Short mmCIF file of C-alpha atoms in Angstrom, two decimals:
data_model
loop_
_atom_site.label_atom_id
_atom_site.label_comp_id
_atom_site.label_asym_id
_atom_site.label_seq_id
_atom_site.Cartn_x
_atom_site.Cartn_y
_atom_site.Cartn_z
CA UNK G 1 -16.72 -7.55 -66.35
CA UNK G 2 -16.68 -11.56 -66.04
CA UNK G 3 -15.83 -13.01 -62.58
CA UNK G 4 -12.21 -14.73 -63.52
CA UNK G 5 -10.52 -11.28 -64.67
CA UNK G 6 -11.74 -9.84 -61.34
CA UNK G 7 -10.29 -12.79 -59.30
CA UNK G 8 -7.72 -12.12 -61.63
CA UNK G 9 -7.06 -8.63 -60.35
CA UNK G 10 -7.77 -9.27 -56.52
CA UNK G 11 -5.49 -11.50 -56.73
CA UNK G 12 -2.69 -11.07 -58.31
CA UNK G 13 -2.15 -7.29 -57.79
CA UNK G 14 -4.29 -5.44 -54.73
CA UNK G 15 -7.08 -6.22 -52.48
CA UNK G 16 -8.42 -4.66 -49.62
CA UNK G 17 -10.13 -7.47 -47.38
CA UNK G 18 -6.75 -9.85 -48.11
CA UNK G 19 -4.77 -10.78 -45.08
CA UNK G 20 -1.78 -12.52 -45.22
CA UNK G 21 -0.33 -14.44 -42.25
CA UNK G 22 2.01 -16.90 -42.30
CA UNK G 23 -0.91 -19.87 -42.41
CA UNK G 24 -2.08 -18.80 -45.23
CA UNK G 25 -4.74 -16.21 -46.37
CA UNK G 26 -7.91 -14.79 -45.70
CA UNK G 27 -10.99 -12.73 -46.23
CA UNK G 28 -11.54 -9.56 -43.55
CA UNK G 29 -14.83 -8.99 -46.08
CA UNK G 30 -18.04 -9.35 -43.78
CA UNK G 31 -20.09 -11.78 -46.41
CA UNK G 32 -17.26 -13.92 -47.29
CA UNK G 33 -18.98 -17.51 -45.69
CA UNK G 34 -15.59 -19.22 -44.35
CA UNK G 35 -13.31 -16.26 -44.23
CA UNK G 36 -10.51 -17.11 -45.89
CA UNK G 37 -9.35 -15.79 -49.46
CA UNK G 38 -9.89 -18.56 -52.39
CA UNK G 39 -12.25 -18.61 -56.03
CA UNK G 40 -15.38 -20.30 -54.21
CA UNK G 41 -15.11 -18.14 -52.03
CA UNK G 42 -14.90 -15.20 -52.76
CA UNK G 43 -18.16 -12.35 -52.74
CA UNK G 44 -16.60 -9.85 -55.21
CA UNK G 45 -15.78 -12.60 -57.25
CA UNK G 46 -18.41 -14.65 -57.26
CA UNK G 47 -21.80 -12.95 -59.32
CA UNK G 48 -23.94 -15.76 -57.80
CA UNK G 49 -23.18 -16.43 -54.19
CA UNK G 50 -24.97 -16.60 -50.11
CA UNK G 51 -24.32 -16.29 -46.67
CA UNK G 52 -25.54 -15.27 -43.54
CA UNK G 53 -25.21 -12.47 -41.04
CA UNK G 54 -26.03 -11.83 -37.80
CA UNK G 55 -27.64 -8.90 -36.80
CA UNK G 56 -27.95 -8.75 -33.28
CA UNK G 57 -28.61 -11.65 -32.23
CA UNK G 58 -30.80 -12.61 -35.21
CA UNK G 59 -29.89 -14.56 -38.72
CA UNK G 60 -29.90 -13.38 -41.91
CA UNK G 61 -30.37 -15.15 -44.83
CA UNK G 62 -27.98 -12.63 -47.91
CA UNK G 63 -28.52 -13.75 -51.12
CA UNK G 64 -27.08 -12.17 -54.65
CA UNK G 65 -27.20 -12.84 -58.15
CA UNK G 66 -26.52 -11.10 -61.44
CA UNK G 67 -29.66 -9.76 -62.09
CA UNK G 68 -29.12 -7.29 -59.67
CA UNK G 69 -25.15 -6.83 -60.40
CA UNK G 70 -26.36 -3.44 -62.27
CA UNK G 71 -28.19 -1.45 -58.85
CA UNK G 72 -25.62 -1.61 -55.99
CA UNK G 73 -28.52 -0.88 -53.73
CA UNK G 74 -30.23 -3.75 -54.30
CA UNK G 75 -27.22 -6.31 -54.77
CA UNK G 76 -27.98 -8.62 -51.72
CA UNK G 77 -31.08 -10.27 -50.56
CA UNK G 78 -32.01 -10.97 -47.17
CA UNK G 79 -34.09 -13.22 -45.53
CA UNK G 80 -34.88 -13.37 -41.34
CA UNK G 81 -34.10 -16.81 -40.35
CA UNK G 82 -36.01 -18.69 -37.56
CA UNK G 83 -34.94 -19.06 -33.97
CA UNK G 84 -35.14 -22.90 -34.45
CA UNK G 85 -32.64 -24.46 -36.00
CA UNK G 86 -34.58 -26.97 -37.94
CA UNK G 87 -36.90 -24.27 -39.37
CA UNK G 88 -33.84 -22.45 -40.42
CA UNK G 89 -31.81 -25.27 -42.49
CA UNK G 90 -35.87 -25.98 -44.53
CA UNK G 91 -35.40 -21.83 -45.19
CA UNK G 92 -31.95 -21.71 -46.87
CA UNK G 93 -33.36 -24.98 -48.51
CA UNK G 94 -35.78 -23.94 -49.94
CA UNK G 95 -34.07 -20.46 -51.00
CA UNK G 96 -31.43 -22.57 -52.30
CA UNK G 97 -33.15 -25.27 -53.97
CA UNK G 98 -31.36 -25.08 -57.89
CA UNK G 99 -27.66 -22.90 -56.22
CA UNK G 100 -24.42 -25.46 -56.38
CA UNK G 101 -24.34 -27.78 -53.72
CA UNK G 102 -20.51 -26.80 -52.12
CA UNK G 103 -21.68 -22.93 -52.22
CA UNK G 104 -24.61 -24.86 -49.99
CA UNK G 105 -23.49 -26.73 -47.77
CA UNK G 106 -20.67 -23.64 -46.82
CA UNK G 107 -23.80 -22.12 -45.82
CA UNK G 108 -25.44 -24.74 -43.55
CA UNK G 109 -22.01 -24.82 -41.89
CA UNK G 110 -22.11 -21.55 -41.18
CA UNK G 111 -25.73 -21.71 -40.00
CA UNK G 112 -24.88 -24.94 -37.07
CA UNK G 113 -21.60 -23.10 -36.10
CA UNK G 114 -23.13 -19.42 -35.68
CA UNK G 115 -26.24 -21.07 -33.63
CA UNK G 116 -23.59 -23.41 -32.05
CA UNK G 117 -21.45 -20.04 -30.10
CA UNK G 118 -25.16 -18.36 -29.95
CA UNK G 119 -25.75 -20.94 -27.51
CA UNK G 120 -22.69 -20.41 -25.62
CA UNK G 121 -23.37 -16.83 -25.11
CA UNK G 122 -26.47 -17.44 -23.67
CA UNK G 123 -24.97 -19.39 -20.94
CA UNK G 124 -22.09 -17.27 -20.18
CA UNK G 125 -24.64 -14.35 -19.99
CA UNK G 126 -26.95 -16.53 -17.30
CA UNK G 127 -23.29 -17.88 -15.65
CA UNK G 128 -22.24 -15.02 -12.43
CA UNK G 129 -18.23 -14.54 -13.84
CA UNK G 130 -16.03 -11.74 -12.08
CA UNK G 131 -15.65 -8.69 -13.68
CA UNK G 132 -12.49 -7.59 -14.58
CA UNK G 133 -11.87 -4.05 -14.67
CA UNK G 134 -8.66 -1.86 -14.72
CA UNK G 135 -8.06 1.14 -13.23
CA UNK G 136 -5.35 3.97 -14.22
CA UNK G 137 -2.85 3.67 -12.19
CA UNK G 138 -2.39 8.18 -11.96
CA UNK G 139 -6.18 8.83 -9.98
CA UNK G 140 -4.71 5.26 -7.54
CA UNK G 141 -1.73 8.05 -6.92
CA UNK G 142 -3.62 10.72 -6.65
CA UNK G 143 -6.03 9.83 -4.34
CA UNK G 144 -3.03 7.80 -2.21
CA UNK G 145 -1.67 10.96 -1.54
CA UNK G 146 -4.43 13.12 -0.93
CA UNK G 147 -6.04 10.52 1.96
CA UNK G 148 -2.26 11.33 3.19
CA UNK G 149 -2.35 15.27 3.03
CA UNK G 150 -5.64 14.41 4.42
CA UNK G 151 -4.46 12.71 7.16
CA UNK G 152 -1.36 14.93 8.50
CA UNK G 153 -3.66 18.22 7.79
CA UNK G 154 -6.50 15.92 10.93
CA UNK G 155 -3.46 15.64 12.92
CA UNK G 156 -1.70 19.08 12.62
CA UNK G 157 -5.85 20.56 13.42
CA UNK G 158 -5.66 17.96 16.92
CA UNK G 159 -2.67 19.37 17.89
CA UNK G 160 -2.95 23.32 17.59
CA UNK G 161 -6.66 22.51 18.64
CA UNK G 162 -4.52 20.97 22.82
CA UNK G 163 -2.01 23.27 22.67
CA UNK G 164 -4.95 26.58 22.14
CA UNK G 165 -6.73 24.44 25.49
CA UNK G 166 -3.67 24.33 27.74
CA UNK G 167 -2.83 28.02 26.83
CA UNK G 168 -6.49 28.67 27.91
CA UNK G 169 -6.05 26.77 31.76
CA UNK G 170 -2.80 28.56 32.06
CA UNK G 171 -4.46 31.91 31.71
CA UNK G 172 -1.48 32.67 29.17
CA UNK G 173 -4.55 34.73 27.33
CA UNK G 174 -5.52 36.05 30.35
CA UNK G 175 -8.84 35.10 31.77
CA UNK G 176 -9.92 36.37 28.03
CA UNK G 177 -11.95 34.50 24.61
CA UNK G 178 -10.83 35.45 21.83
CA UNK G 179 -13.40 34.40 18.47
CA UNK G 180 -13.79 31.14 20.66
CA UNK G 181 -16.64 30.01 18.97
CA UNK G 182 -19.32 28.62 21.13
CA UNK G 183 -20.20 25.29 21.55
CA UNK G 184 -16.47 24.24 21.57
CA UNK G 185 -15.78 26.59 24.30
CA UNK G 186 -18.62 24.61 26.51
CA UNK G 187 -17.18 21.76 25.25
CA UNK G 188 -13.56 23.48 27.30
CA UNK G 189 -16.15 24.40 30.47
CA UNK G 190 -17.44 20.39 31.01
CA UNK G 191 -13.87 19.13 30.76
CA UNK G 192 -13.12 21.84 33.47
CA UNK G 193 -15.84 21.40 35.45
CA UNK G 194 -15.19 17.57 35.40
CA UNK G 195 -11.71 17.14 36.36
CA UNK G 196 -12.47 20.07 38.42
CA UNK G 197 -15.55 17.98 40.45
CA UNK G 198 -13.29 15.56 42.73
CA UNK G 199 -10.69 17.71 44.03
CA UNK G 200 -13.66 20.09 45.20
CA UNK G 201 -15.50 17.04 47.33
CA UNK G 202 -11.99 16.29 48.19
CA UNK G 203 -11.62 20.28 49.86
CA UNK G 204 -14.94 19.41 51.29
CA UNK G 205 -14.06 16.67 53.85
CA UNK G 206 -12.38 18.03 57.13
CA UNK G 207 -8.48 18.28 56.35
CA UNK G 208 -5.93 19.21 58.61
CA UNK G 209 -4.32 22.62 57.90
CA UNK G 210 -1.45 24.14 58.71
CA UNK G 211 -1.04 28.42 58.51
CA UNK G 212 1.56 30.04 58.66
CA UNK G 213 2.13 32.18 62.09
CA UNK G 214 2.46 35.71 60.76
CA UNK G 215 -0.82 35.61 59.31
CA UNK G 216 -1.54 36.76 63.38
CA UNK G 217 -2.56 40.33 63.83
CA UNK G 218 -0.38 42.69 66.03
CA UNK G 219 -3.04 43.40 68.16
CA UNK G 220 -3.13 39.37 69.21
CA UNK G 221 0.57 39.02 69.84
CA UNK G 222 0.42 41.87 72.19
CA UNK G 223 -1.84 41.05 74.69
CA UNK G 224 -0.12 37.94 74.36
CA UNK G 225 3.48 39.77 75.83
CA UNK G 226 1.10 40.72 78.41
CA UNK G 227 -0.17 37.41 79.57
CA UNK G 228 3.55 36.17 79.62
CA UNK G 229 4.40 39.30 81.88
CA UNK G 230 1.46 38.52 84.11
CA UNK G 231 2.20 34.55 84.63
CA UNK G 232 6.47 34.97 85.35
CA UNK G 233 6.53 36.74 88.57
CA UNK G 234 7.60 34.34 91.96
CA UNK G 235 5.50 32.73 93.88
CA UNK G 236 8.14 32.19 96.91
CA UNK G 237 6.62 35.87 97.76
CA UNK G 238 3.85 36.05 100.13
CA UNK G 239 0.67 36.12 98.87
CA UNK G 240 -0.22 40.01 99.94
CA UNK G 241 2.90 41.11 97.94
CA UNK G 242 2.28 40.03 95.40
CA UNK G 243 -1.22 41.52 95.77
CA UNK G 244 -0.49 44.74 96.64
CA UNK G 245 2.84 45.68 93.74
CA UNK G 246 0.99 46.46 90.39
CA UNK G 247 1.94 44.68 88.02
CA UNK G 248 4.82 45.35 85.51
CA UNK G 249 4.00 45.60 81.24
CA UNK G 250 6.96 43.89 79.56
CA UNK G 251 8.91 45.36 76.75
CA UNK G 252 7.88 45.53 73.58
CA UNK G 253 10.01 42.86 71.76
CA UNK G 254 11.22 42.77 68.02
CA UNK G 255 9.20 40.22 65.89
CA UNK G 256 11.49 37.89 66.03
CA UNK G 257 11.43 36.67 69.16
CA UNK G 258 7.51 36.97 68.57
CA UNK G 259 7.65 34.86 66.35
CA UNK G 260 10.10 32.90 68.32
CA UNK G 261 7.16 32.16 71.24
CA UNK G 262 4.35 31.29 69.10
CA UNK G 263 4.55 28.12 68.96
CA UNK G 264 5.54 27.21 72.62
CA UNK G 265 1.88 29.65 73.35
CA UNK G 266 0.52 25.79 74.37
CA UNK G 267 3.17 25.35 77.55
CA UNK G 268 2.81 28.67 78.93
CA UNK G 269 -0.49 29.04 79.13
CA UNK G 270 -1.38 25.85 80.99
CA UNK G 271 1.64 27.15 83.73
CA UNK G 272 0.07 30.89 84.18
CA UNK G 273 -3.43 28.52 84.60
CA UNK G 274 -1.91 26.24 87.21
CA UNK G 275 -0.99 29.55 88.90
CA UNK G 276 -3.83 31.35 88.71
CA UNK G 277 -5.44 28.15 90.96
CA UNK G 278 -3.17 28.32 93.42
CA UNK G 279 -3.46 31.67 94.21
CA UNK G 280 -7.23 31.10 94.63
CA UNK G 281 -6.55 28.66 97.46
CA UNK G 282 -4.42 30.74 98.99
CA UNK G 283 -6.41 33.53 99.61
CA UNK G 284 -9.47 30.83 100.54
CA UNK G 285 -7.58 29.57 103.12
CA UNK G 286 -6.35 33.41 104.55
CA UNK G 287 -10.55 33.60 104.67
#
């Protein structure tokens, strides 16, 4: 089949590599040298064609001839081009010596353009640039929700721990330990010791304390009543009468009277002592 018939079928019927846009017609075939859909640039409608392709940064010259049209697996001949631009141009001139000048010119233009974009790629790789990465929105929301739940749980655990410590201090559980971890129990004991230490030190200091009178024993109360009766006799009588008359005990009084006179203990004791001293002086004078 001639090249004209092939081009007529592709142009007017259907071509899977053709891309129609507002600016024109383009070709998506990887072997197209210019990327434009026209008669001279179509690799399918030309039995003699050449192009340059890039494989991992290495350029190769592809050539197709009519002699290999019946062998699809050997249709394209590939030649590796050197990395040096001038040496690559010499290789293209050598292999495309008797080819159409228009096609050779297109191949050289393609080599120039590919060399330039390879240089730009190297510069961009060496340059430090910010890498923009997309983060899924659902994943971020899920992480934030988990973080909020963890914070709430931590606050709840702390409040429960404080409440349990307060109950242990107040003795709600009767002074018994109910499944309390040993480590936490030791920490609570240390905290209580630190709080009680200053209170103990203050109690050791000599402070004055006041005690209720009901704590005094009843025997002591009776002795005090006898002592009050002894001091209550008249001092104006004769000394002999005072010595000869027997001492009479005062009748027992109620607890209310005893408590009421406890506060006047110091004054009564002082007066009784003075009376005893006066009697001793009188006895000495009579002797």
